[in-house]
Amino acid sequence: MKRRNFLATTGLSLVLAVAATTSAWAENAKLKIGFVGVTSGPAAAWGISNQRSMETRAAWLNELGGVKIGDVTYDIEIVPFDDQKDPKRAIAGMEKMAQDGIHYVVGPNVDDGAAAVRPVAEQNGIMYFPYAFPKELYTAPASNAILGMVANYQSGPAIYKYLMENKGVKKVAFIAGNESDPLSQRDSGSAAAKALGLEVVSDTVTYQMDTTDFTPVLLPVIQTAPDLLVLSGVSPANAPQLIRSARELGYTGLISTETAQDAAVLAEGAGELANGFISVGGASTPELASDAMKEFVKRYTDMFGEYNDESNTKVYALEYIIETLKANPAAIDNVEEFKKTMDTFSAPNPFMVGDAKLSYVGTTSFGQKRQVSVPLVVNEFKDGKFETLFVAQVD
Amino acid sequence: MEQILANGLYLGAQYALIALGLTLIFSLMNVLNFAHGQMYVFGGFVTYTVVAQFGLPFIVGLIASALVLAVMGALIERFLFRPVIRKSKRDESTMLLAAGIAFFLDAVILLLFGEKQRGVPKVVNGVFNWDMRLIMPYDRILIAVLAIALIVGFILFMQYSRTGRAMRALAQDRMAAQLMGVDVDRYSMIGFALGAMLAGLVGGLLVTITGINLGMGGPTSVKAFLMIMIGGAGVISGAIAGGFILGMMESIGLTVLAAYGDVTYLVIFVTLMIFLAIRPQGLMGKPWG
């Protein structure tokens, strides 16, 4: 008798479990969004902040019941792929996304990876959101890449102009890591500085990405006595060391970069020597962050233990994909529809206070709208946190 | 010129300490420990955790790094390398195992300590400035002195202690040492633990200067291999010489060749290729191994 009861109970439980699972699956369809970027090695912080931002936002939206696109409600599933900052791996990652039937991918994080995946994305109908600056990715005939942040050739001139007018900067020096991203950012930064009438006193010194002592690297740069030292394309891992070495060598001028940085990393690595360091941030300064942004930061911290300030920018790409799909549900598996929608797309920006909008920009830089509109927030590091220096918009 | 020499000496001291651990393990067990850089990174993160997270003094962090890495090294030798060496006569078995441990440690570091660059506050504030001819922050001077002291301590330990003599005997001729009553398993384990401990100590020392991140392991291993190839694999004095030579070459190259872009390591690699073609055993290595 007992045995019969046991079997009946077990059978019933199994039926109920299968029914519950089936009904849960039937409740929401899955919308897979890919991420191909670097989540290991020295630049891991760039990709991990991307992936975690997407996972945090996806979990949040799923918790709210999913995202309604047309008549269908979807749960968002993030499919990550670590390209290890290797273009060959980035291609493999994008091919995996194509095999999984994914049409929207965030990443890659660097120039050569973004350039390498272009043929795969175009052949397989994938829109991708790189954090890489080569203009040919975004200018016609290319049309599948959308720049996920503000490029250095957009932020650099704005920063230099501000510093010329407000801090009396006349002489500028550039130093860059010996990789494609930092080098191209150095070249465009140097050209922009010259165009503004600044004297470029040094722009040839570079360093290995795995350098552990920057004193010998910086010595010839500091000897040129610049008013502004630009750390072109500097990774969050190298920025504190460069700042510290420059200050220890007696440099008292301004230091800036056009990449996003992390306040905790700067505070730990350079302490008060990083005070005055100027970098590009996102939308989470106290003046700009909406309640949704604060909630995002809290959820990110709860999920992963520690927030990364770079996510102030990285939070946007997934939001743009979802909101554009909402605006045109036909784009769910047809990127040509997505492209059509981009020209007129506009939606409220949940992460900023006021009536800020999500929209696609880039006409001035690329001749077509192939860039997400995120605020260009220029920060100054002071006593362990960022303070907003000025805010601008890219058109 | 003074600045170049000082930078070279500072770099050389830390490089030599990194290379010592690697060459010790190679000399005792004929194992190319590709995970040496990851051990260095792990040591840095242990010091970071103790100092920055728990708020304990730097010296406690340094001791914790040494202990944790020594235990890790002993366990790796006992449970991974020893059985593989016993069962396989092929060198590539231990090389593959070492590479696997490197990947494993990378994953563990990411899980335990995260992806961010980490650092601890300066141990000593202030900068030594000799009329702008020689500028050196006091904390770098301290770390260089500590590194040199550790190198001297290591040499004395290997020269005069019973354990050091046993390990040297093992390195010279494993079979003869065994026949003379040296407990090969025991001293292999102690040697591996000592090598790992040295890697952890350097990581702990440098976390105050350069900080630490999970991507530093691979490049550190490459540099360590460069040093022991210059000095002669398995020779302690060779590792020290290799470390100081690489540090000095880097310092000179970064200053003299700065105008030509980042060609310092290109020149170093070309020089090393030519050098190894002429003297494949390195400066102090023996041609027969």
XYZ file of C-alpha atoms in Angstrom:
684
model
C 0.000 0.000 0.000
C 2.726 2.326 1.040
C 4.630 1.451 -2.101
C 1.570 2.148 -4.252
C 1.131 5.528 -2.559
C 4.746 6.332 -3.107
C 4.549 5.491 -6.801
C 1.335 7.452 -7.230
C 2.785 10.487 -5.444
C 5.994 10.329 -7.452
C 4.086 9.957 -10.721
C 1.803 12.853 -9.893
C 4.767 15.034 -8.889
C 6.492 14.250 -12.176
C 3.382 15.097 -14.196
C 2.963 18.364 -12.272
C 6.623 19.257 -12.662
C 6.543 18.617 -16.410
C 3.299 20.584 -16.702
C 4.747 23.492 -14.715
C 7.891 23.520 -16.809
C 5.932 23.349 -20.033
C 3.613 26.150 -18.955
C 6.586 28.294 -17.861
C 8.213 27.713 -21.237
C 4.987 28.441 -23.000
C 4.588 31.656 -21.028
C 7.425 33.626 -22.607
C 9.418 33.054 -25.743
C 13.193 33.562 -25.599
C 14.945 36.418 -27.312
C 18.639 35.651 -27.544
C 21.023 38.599 -27.621
C 24.705 37.829 -28.154
C 27.837 39.268 -26.646
C 31.225 38.785 -28.298
C 33.993 40.518 -26.405
C 37.011 40.200 -24.186
C 36.315 38.717 -20.764
C 39.776 37.379 -19.973
C 43.277 38.823 -19.924
C 44.408 42.378 -19.138
C 41.439 44.050 -20.882
C 38.883 41.722 -19.288
C 37.319 44.602 -17.371
C 35.993 46.084 -20.637
C 34.145 42.950 -21.729
C 33.092 41.737 -18.321
C 31.437 45.070 -17.565
C 29.615 44.676 -20.919
C 28.458 41.155 -20.251
C 27.441 41.829 -16.669
C 25.534 44.970 -17.661
C 23.569 42.922 -20.182
C 22.953 40.092 -17.733
C 21.839 42.496 -14.998
C 19.415 44.322 -17.264
C 18.117 41.067 -18.787
C 17.474 39.548 -15.345
C 15.687 42.720 -14.291
C 13.458 42.780 -17.373
C 12.709 39.053 -17.069
C 11.783 39.557 -13.422
C 9.298 42.202 -14.532
C 7.619 39.621 -16.785
C 9.707 39.969 -19.923
C 9.687 42.354 -22.855
C 6.668 42.732 -25.118
C 7.645 43.068 -28.757
C 4.618 43.180 -30.998
C 2.188 40.568 -29.717
C 4.815 38.335 -28.184
C 6.399 38.642 -24.752
C 10.010 37.544 -24.593
C 12.417 36.652 -21.843
C 15.854 37.999 -22.686
C 18.683 35.485 -22.789
C 22.255 36.721 -23.050
C 24.610 34.435 -25.000
C 28.213 35.415 -24.171
C 31.421 34.518 -26.013
C 34.926 35.427 -24.808
C 37.007 36.445 -27.846
C 40.119 36.874 -25.660
C 40.823 40.075 -27.612
C 41.833 37.895 -30.545
C 40.266 38.704 -33.952
C 40.235 35.017 -34.932
C 38.281 34.186 -31.773
C 35.958 37.129 -32.435
C 35.134 35.666 -35.866
C 34.474 32.270 -34.264
C 32.220 33.986 -31.727
C 30.232 35.801 -34.378
C 29.877 32.551 -36.359
C 28.542 30.881 -33.231
C 25.979 33.655 -32.884
C 24.927 33.116 -36.518
C 24.580 29.361 -35.923
C 22.394 30.093 -32.890
C 20.124 32.266 -35.053
C 21.055 35.427 -33.156
C 20.583 38.706 -35.056
C 21.734 41.234 -32.432
C 25.156 41.134 -30.836
C 26.924 43.535 -28.480
C 30.695 43.847 -29.047
C 33.514 43.298 -29.881
C 35.422 45.628 -27.589
C 38.429 46.441 -29.747
C 39.202 47.693 -33.267
C 40.713 44.607 -34.871
C 38.030 42.307 -33.472
C 35.253 44.606 -34.682
C 36.802 44.818 -38.155
C 37.315 41.049 -38.307
C 33.683 40.136 -37.594
C 32.237 42.515 -40.181
C 31.980 39.979 -43.079
C 30.404 37.349 -40.803
C 27.868 39.837 -39.460
C 26.949 41.172 -42.895
C 26.621 37.719 -44.477
C 24.469 36.379 -41.653
C 22.174 39.341 -41.060
C 23.572 40.373 -37.686
C 23.545 43.909 -36.284
C 26.434 44.376 -33.884
C 27.367 47.100 -31.424
C 31.177 47.403 -31.212
C 33.112 49.554 -28.763
C 35.656 50.269 -31.467
C 36.304 53.464 -33.348
C 37.398 52.792 -36.984
C 35.119 54.977 -39.112
C 34.922 52.471 -41.965
C 32.837 50.196 -39.728
C 30.087 52.795 -39.562
C 30.289 54.603 -42.903
C 28.608 53.320 -46.072
C 28.753 50.779 -47.607
C 29.056 49.224 -44.109
C 25.699 49.291 -42.374
C 25.518 46.509 -39.766
C 27.742 48.023 -37.070
C 26.492 50.584 -34.560
C 29.060 52.320 -32.361
C 28.098 51.647 -28.740
C 29.784 54.655 -27.172
C 31.297 58.064 -27.894
C 34.420 57.791 -30.069
C 37.665 59.414 -29.035
C 37.645 61.629 -32.145
C 34.346 63.004 -30.834
C 35.253 63.330 -27.135
C 38.931 64.265 -27.573
C 38.435 67.616 -29.307
C 35.697 68.537 -26.818
C 38.032 67.818 -23.891
C 41.049 69.611 -25.419
C 38.943 72.653 -26.277
C 37.543 72.783 -22.750
C 41.031 72.532 -21.257
C 42.426 75.185 -23.607
C 39.689 77.611 -22.651
C 39.424 76.831 -18.947
C 42.889 75.623 -17.893
C 45.164 77.440 -20.334
C 46.551 74.278 -21.938
C 48.966 75.019 -24.783
C 51.291 72.018 -25.035
C 50.071 68.431 -25.172
C 51.827 65.042 -25.155
C 50.364 61.662 -26.086
C 51.380 58.214 -24.889
C 49.747 54.993 -26.060
C 49.944 51.242 -25.658
C 51.412 49.374 -28.607
C 48.100 48.004 -29.898
C 45.771 49.026 -32.687
C 43.136 50.772 -30.513
C 45.429 52.990 -28.450
C 47.612 53.777 -31.452
C 44.709 54.834 -33.664
C 43.285 56.876 -30.789
C 46.639 58.545 -30.307
C 46.889 59.427 -34.005
C 43.384 60.877 -34.210
C 43.858 62.665 -30.862
C 47.123 64.190 -31.989
C 45.561 65.340 -35.278
C 42.601 66.858 -33.398
C 44.920 68.667 -30.983
C 46.941 70.142 -33.854
C 43.741 71.215 -35.605
C 42.751 73.106 -32.462
C 46.091 74.941 -32.467
C 47.736 73.020 -29.614
C 51.445 72.281 -29.756
C 52.006 68.493 -29.723
C 55.336 68.066 -27.921
C 55.397 64.251 -27.933
C 53.301 61.608 -29.701
C 55.732 58.808 -30.528
C 56.266 57.109 -27.160
C 54.429 53.809 -26.746
C 54.497 50.984 -24.214
C 53.912 47.239 -24.101
C 50.488 46.388 -22.693
C 52.107 44.170 -20.037
C 54.502 46.864 -18.789
C 54.924 46.737 -15.028
C 57.121 49.798 -14.574
C 56.149 52.941 -16.468
C 58.911 55.170 -15.100
C 61.365 54.547 -17.952
C 58.535 54.753 -20.496
C 57.264 58.105 -19.233
C 60.604 59.755 -18.607
C 61.149 61.079 -22.179
C 57.527 62.265 -22.340
C 57.689 64.182 -19.073
C 60.954 65.790 -20.187
C 58.990 67.560 -22.983
C 57.097 69.450 -20.228
C 53.533 69.252 -21.592
C 50.595 71.081 -19.990
C 48.381 68.086 -20.767
C 49.375 64.420 -20.906
C 46.864 62.307 -22.861
C 46.809 58.575 -22.110
C 45.400 57.449 -25.466
C 43.115 54.424 -25.285
C 44.455 53.512 -21.871
C 42.983 50.398 -20.238
C 41.703 50.625 -16.654
C 44.559 48.332 -15.627
C 47.279 50.661 -16.915
C 45.776 54.067 -16.095
C 46.585 54.111 -12.346
C 50.167 53.047 -12.936
C 50.752 55.643 -15.634
C 49.263 58.401 -13.487
C 51.306 57.342 -10.498
C 54.558 57.134 -12.428
C 53.967 60.527 -14.079
C 53.299 62.209 -10.734
C 56.261 60.490 -9.091
C 58.466 61.819 -11.879
C 57.402 65.294 -10.825
C 54.800 65.979 -13.503
C 52.276 68.521 -12.228
C 50.245 69.198 -15.379
C 46.872 67.783 -16.399
C 46.322 64.134 -17.357
C 43.363 62.924 -19.416
C 42.032 60.016 -21.444
C 39.074 59.420 -23.746
C 38.338 55.926 -22.436
C 36.035 55.056 -19.560
C 37.670 54.344 -16.214
C 36.725 52.920 -12.850
C 36.903 55.131 -9.750
C 37.683 52.270 -7.342
C 40.560 51.051 -9.523
C 42.008 54.569 -9.744
C 41.670 55.077 -5.990
C 43.392 51.781 -5.202
C 46.123 52.089 -7.791
C 47.019 55.756 -7.632
C 45.217 57.174 -4.591
C 45.319 60.950 -4.327
C 47.858 61.098 -7.158
C 44.876 60.482 -9.468
C 43.116 63.641 -8.290
C 42.395 65.842 -11.285
C 42.537 62.966 -13.792
C 40.034 63.593 -16.592
C 38.192 60.745 -18.333
C 35.002 60.000 -20.224
C 32.202 58.460 -18.219
C 28.567 57.487 -18.651
C 25.290 58.575 -17.187
C 25.544 57.693 -13.532
C 26.861 60.898 -12.098
C 24.576 62.005 -9.268
C 23.338 64.912 -11.391
C 22.365 62.726 -14.348
C 21.413 59.326 -12.945
C 17.718 58.519 -12.895
C 16.104 56.231 -10.348
C 16.288 53.436 -12.929
C 20.049 53.936 -13.235
C 20.436 53.822 -9.461
C 18.341 50.644 -9.399
C 20.544 49.182 -12.149
C 23.695 49.917 -10.148
C 22.146 48.303 -7.081
C 21.066 45.191 -8.983
C 24.477 44.895 -10.672
C 26.182 45.166 -7.287
C 23.826 42.576 -5.775
C 24.453 40.145 -8.639
C 28.208 40.519 -8.967
C 29.418 41.948 -5.686
C 30.923 45.131 -7.051
C 29.838 47.734 -9.609
C 32.046 48.753 -12.505
C 31.818 52.429 -13.525
C 32.403 51.435 -17.147
C 28.906 49.965 -17.086
C 27.556 53.523 -17.056
C 28.162 53.383 -20.806
C 27.783 49.644 -21.339
C 24.236 49.618 -19.970
C 22.914 51.267 -23.134
C 23.463 48.802 -26.020
C 20.932 46.193 -24.859
C 18.412 48.926 -24.148
C 18.770 50.259 -27.692
C 18.289 46.792 -29.194
C 15.156 46.078 -27.168
C 13.570 49.488 -27.641
C 14.232 49.472 -31.400
C 12.686 46.002 -31.681
C 9.684 47.261 -29.728
C 9.376 50.131 -32.177
C 9.428 47.710 -35.127
C 8.635 44.087 -34.203
C 9.333 42.987 -37.784
C 13.017 43.575 -37.008
C 13.082 40.632 -34.603
C 14.609 38.426 -37.310
C 15.163 40.960 -40.075
C 17.944 43.464 -39.578
C 16.948 45.432 -42.680
C 13.792 46.403 -40.798
C 15.974 47.374 -37.847
C 18.053 49.653 -40.090
C 14.919 51.328 -41.469
C 13.684 52.038 -37.948
C 16.963 53.545 -36.795
C 16.539 56.724 -38.854
C 13.396 57.829 -37.037
C 13.721 55.922 -33.762
C 13.203 57.764 -30.511
C 12.326 56.469 -27.037
C 12.639 57.786 -23.491
C 16.079 57.283 -21.928
C 15.371 55.416 -18.678
C 18.850 55.969 -17.288
C 18.929 59.755 -17.313
C 16.870 62.322 -15.468
C 14.677 64.751 -17.378
C 13.322 64.158 -20.865
C 16.479 62.613 -22.367
C 15.852 60.368 -25.382
C 17.377 57.245 -26.842
C 18.087 57.848 -30.509
C 20.640 56.942 -33.149
C 23.208 59.563 -34.140
C 26.485 59.717 -36.033
C 25.475 61.551 -39.191
C 28.265 64.114 -38.777
C 30.991 61.525 -38.189
C 29.795 58.672 -40.412
C 27.298 60.130 -42.880
C 24.597 57.824 -41.491
C 23.035 57.071 -38.124
C 25.255 54.299 -36.884
C 25.939 55.307 -33.287
C 23.894 55.110 -30.103
C 23.285 58.461 -28.493
C 24.815 58.355 -25.054
C 25.688 61.475 -23.124
C 29.304 62.578 -23.440
C 30.062 63.016 -19.764
C 33.548 64.240 -19.003
C 34.595 63.458 -15.443
C 37.305 64.604 -13.123
C 38.539 62.159 -10.475
C 38.628 63.629 -7.002
C 39.189 61.872 -3.659
C 37.982 58.465 -4.741
C 35.083 59.412 -6.984
C 34.234 61.094 -10.257
C 32.861 64.611 -10.465
C 31.197 65.827 -13.644
C 33.288 68.396 -15.488
C 30.900 68.955 -18.386
C 28.258 67.144 -20.425
C 27.840 67.262 -24.202
C 25.970 65.419 -26.942
C 27.211 63.875 -30.180
C 25.117 64.565 -33.272
C 72.282 57.908 -17.402
C 71.874 57.623 -13.620
C 68.125 57.266 -14.095
C 68.542 54.517 -16.693
C 70.848 52.555 -14.402
C 68.555 52.964 -11.405
C 65.508 51.865 -13.428
C 67.464 48.901 -14.748
C 68.559 47.826 -11.279
C 65.035 48.172 -9.910
C 63.545 46.153 -12.779
C 66.398 43.640 -12.616
C 65.889 42.956 -8.904
C 62.208 42.111 -9.346
C 62.830 40.136 -12.538
C 65.614 38.112 -10.916
C 63.345 37.184 -8.033
C 60.655 36.011 -10.470
C 63.177 33.970 -12.463
C 64.681 32.338 -9.355
C 61.522 30.402 -8.534
C 61.117 29.226 -12.104
C 64.704 28.083 -12.460
C 64.630 26.307 -9.091
C 61.647 24.208 -10.147
C 63.259 23.486 -13.518
C 66.571 22.460 -11.974
C 64.981 20.102 -9.441
C 62.286 18.480 -11.539
C 63.016 19.357 -15.161
C 59.565 20.948 -15.267
C 58.855 24.102 -17.295
C 56.314 25.673 -14.995
C 54.103 27.690 -17.355
C 51.899 28.549 -14.365
C 54.665 30.568 -12.683
C 53.166 33.887 -13.815
C 49.745 32.887 -12.516
C 51.331 32.039 -9.149
C 52.852 35.513 -9.120
C 49.410 37.012 -9.809
C 47.809 34.858 -7.109
C 50.412 36.083 -4.611
C 49.620 39.679 -5.533
C 45.927 39.146 -5.001
C 46.493 37.482 -1.621
C 48.479 40.500 -0.434
C 45.812 42.802 -1.877
C 43.064 40.927 -0.004
C 44.928 40.951 3.304
C 45.998 44.605 3.086
C 43.166 46.358 1.228
C 40.200 44.178 2.201
C 41.123 43.131 5.748
C 43.074 46.290 6.579
C 46.102 44.395 7.941
C 49.713 45.619 7.639
C 51.604 45.065 4.394
C 54.075 42.688 5.996
C 51.196 40.417 7.044
C 49.987 40.397 3.451
C 53.453 39.500 2.237
C 53.755 36.618 4.721
C 50.252 35.419 3.784
C 51.225 35.432 0.079
C 54.375 33.441 0.837
C 52.494 30.871 2.923
C 49.527 30.455 0.599
C 51.735 30.027 -2.446
C 54.104 27.657 -0.636
C 51.159 25.445 0.327
C 49.742 25.702 -3.195
C 53.121 24.773 -4.688
C 53.531 21.791 -2.354
C 50.040 20.514 -3.186
C 50.565 20.959 -6.919
C 53.817 19.014 -6.752
C 52.430 16.270 -4.516
C 49.144 15.612 -6.272
C 49.757 16.701 -9.871
C 53.389 16.709 -10.960
C 54.637 13.767 -8.890
C 52.166 11.214 -10.286
C 52.646 12.504 -13.838
C 56.456 12.378 -13.587
C 56.222 8.890 -12.115
C 53.968 7.566 -14.871
C 55.311 9.392 -17.907
C 58.857 9.757 -19.157
C 57.828 12.295 -21.787
C 58.679 15.937 -21.042
C 55.571 17.182 -22.828
C 53.344 15.526 -20.187
C 54.559 17.906 -17.491
C 54.506 20.823 -19.942
C 50.853 20.157 -20.740
C 50.080 19.778 -17.053
C 51.784 23.104 -16.299
C 49.834 24.826 -19.087
C 46.611 23.308 -17.726
C 47.403 24.588 -14.241
C 48.013 28.061 -15.709
C 44.545 28.111 -17.320
C 42.990 26.697 -14.152
C 44.619 29.349 -11.969
C 43.474 32.076 -14.366
C 39.892 30.885 -13.917
C 40.266 30.616 -10.142
C 41.724 34.128 -9.932
C 38.816 35.512 -11.972
C 36.305 33.757 -9.714
C 37.964 34.683 -6.418
C 39.289 38.167 -7.093
C 37.388 39.483 -10.118
C 38.462 41.088 -13.367
C 39.561 44.483 -12.098
C 43.023 45.886 -11.661
C 43.827 45.924 -7.938
C 46.383 47.774 -5.899
C 47.247 48.620 -2.314
C 48.256 52.000 -0.897
C 51.899 53.037 -1.085
C 54.006 51.503 1.657
C 56.247 54.570 1.857
C 55.420 58.037 0.584
C 57.814 60.478 -1.011
C 60.218 60.576 -3.930
C 64.008 60.632 -3.924
C 65.069 63.396 -6.299
C 68.752 64.021 -6.964
C 68.753 67.304 -8.850
C 66.337 65.874 -11.472
C 69.131 63.531 -12.590
C 67.794 60.601 -10.623
C 64.184 60.348 -9.531
C 63.062 57.284 -7.636
C 60.039 56.978 -5.338
C 60.985 55.663 -1.906
C 58.580 52.727 -2.186
C 60.419 51.503 -5.298
C 63.732 51.782 -3.474
C 62.252 49.800 -0.579
C 60.875 47.094 -2.882
C 64.197 46.848 -4.750
C 66.084 46.516 -1.437
C 63.620 43.875 -0.206
C 63.930 41.983 -3.495
C 67.738 42.025 -3.300
C 67.584 40.943 0.361
C 65.325 38.037 -0.601
C 67.712 37.019 -3.392
C 70.653 37.089 -0.962
C 68.636 35.155 1.619
C 67.709 32.564 -0.997
C 71.353 32.122 -2.071
C 72.470 31.731 1.551
C 69.687 29.238 2.193
C 70.640 27.167 -0.857
C 74.348 27.388 0.008
C 74.432 26.669 3.715
C 71.227 24.978 4.871
C 70.827 21.206 4.867
C 67.684 21.523 2.744
C 69.451 23.819 0.278
C 72.373 21.425 -0.067
C 70.000 18.516 -0.641
C 68.189 20.458 -3.336
C 71.448 21.410 -5.016
C 72.505 17.763 -4.983
C 69.164 16.857 -6.525
C 69.592 19.469 -9.217
C 73.117 18.260 -10.060
C 72.304 14.566 -10.369
C 68.963 13.176 -9.299
C 70.067 9.540 -9.356
C 73.300 10.144 -7.439
C 71.448 12.201 -4.838
C 68.942 9.399 -4.383
C 71.733 6.858 -3.966
C 73.323 9.098 -1.336
C 70.135 9.006 0.717
C 68.447 12.243 -0.356
C 64.661 11.904 -0.108
C 63.852 12.921 -3.681
C 60.077 13.218 -3.208
C 60.424 15.344 -0.098
C 62.948 17.761 -1.544
C 61.110 18.006 -4.861
C 58.045 19.076 -2.933
C 60.010 21.569 -0.830
C 61.663 22.932 -3.980
C 58.373 23.394 -5.788
C 56.874 25.035 -2.695
C 59.890 27.345 -2.455
C 59.631 28.259 -6.154
C 55.927 29.002 -5.852
C 56.570 30.963 -2.658
C 59.098 33.173 -4.446
C 56.531 33.869 -7.189
C 53.965 34.773 -4.534
C 56.421 37.017 -2.715
C 57.207 39.009 -5.862
C 53.502 39.363 -6.573
C 52.996 40.612 -3.025
C 55.908 43.032 -3.269
C 54.853 44.487 -6.607
C 51.170 44.879 -5.830
C 52.162 48.063 -3.996
C 53.873 49.470 -7.086
C 52.282 48.089 -10.225
C 49.044 46.687 -8.892
C 47.801 43.337 -10.109
C 45.261 41.992 -12.583
C 44.400 38.563 -13.874
C 45.990 39.187 -17.256
C 49.502 39.647 -15.888
C 50.266 35.938 -15.490
C 51.061 34.968 -19.089
C 53.385 37.890 -19.902
C 55.178 37.402 -16.560
C 55.849 33.750 -17.407
C 57.192 34.756 -20.833
C 59.582 37.265 -19.264
C 60.675 34.722 -16.668
C 61.468 32.205 -19.423
C 63.406 34.909 -21.264
C 65.531 35.503 -18.189
C 66.369 31.885 -17.589
C 67.174 31.401 -21.276
C 69.609 34.324 -21.062
C 71.244 33.107 -17.858
C 71.000 29.377 -18.451
C 68.047 27.201 -17.490
C 68.337 25.537 -14.112
C 71.265 27.660 -12.912
C 70.488 29.951 -9.979
C 73.248 32.449 -10.683
C 72.104 32.414 -14.314
C 68.544 33.368 -13.348
C 69.838 36.294 -11.303
C 72.109 37.410 -14.125
C 69.294 36.969 -16.648
C 66.940 39.078 -14.525
C 69.380 41.956 -14.179
C 70.400 41.792 -17.857
C 66.761 41.891 -19.012
C 65.962 44.732 -16.595
C 68.926 46.742 -17.824
C 68.167 46.051 -21.502
C 64.573 47.142 -20.977
C 65.581 50.326 -19.174
C 68.187 51.303 -21.767
C 65.938 50.393 -24.695
C 62.941 52.333 -23.394
C 65.042 55.469 -23.069
C 67.362 55.248 -26.059
C 64.801 53.860 -28.502
C 61.810 55.899 -27.295
C 61.801 58.060 -30.422
C 61.380 54.992 -32.654
C 58.209 53.726 -30.982
C 57.834 50.538 -29.001
C 60.764 48.630 -30.477
C 62.561 47.781 -27.232
C 61.225 44.237 -26.963
C 61.640 43.710 -30.677
C 65.337 44.503 -30.260
C 65.540 42.323 -27.125
C 63.961 39.351 -28.906
C 66.223 39.719 -31.960
C 69.266 39.989 -29.688
C 68.162 36.909 -27.772
C 67.647 34.899 -30.968
C 71.162 35.732 -32.133
C 72.566 35.043 -28.667
C 70.845 31.657 -28.406
C 72.023 30.707 -31.882
C 75.589 31.260 -30.669
C 75.174 30.002 -27.097
C 72.003 27.914 -26.771
C 72.718 26.930 -23.166
C 72.662 30.556 -22.000
C 75.392 32.430 -20.159
C 75.936 30.003 -17.303
C 74.193 26.830 -18.434
C 76.016 23.677 -19.427
C 75.639 22.428 -23.019
C 74.834 18.929 -21.713
C 71.948 20.151 -19.540
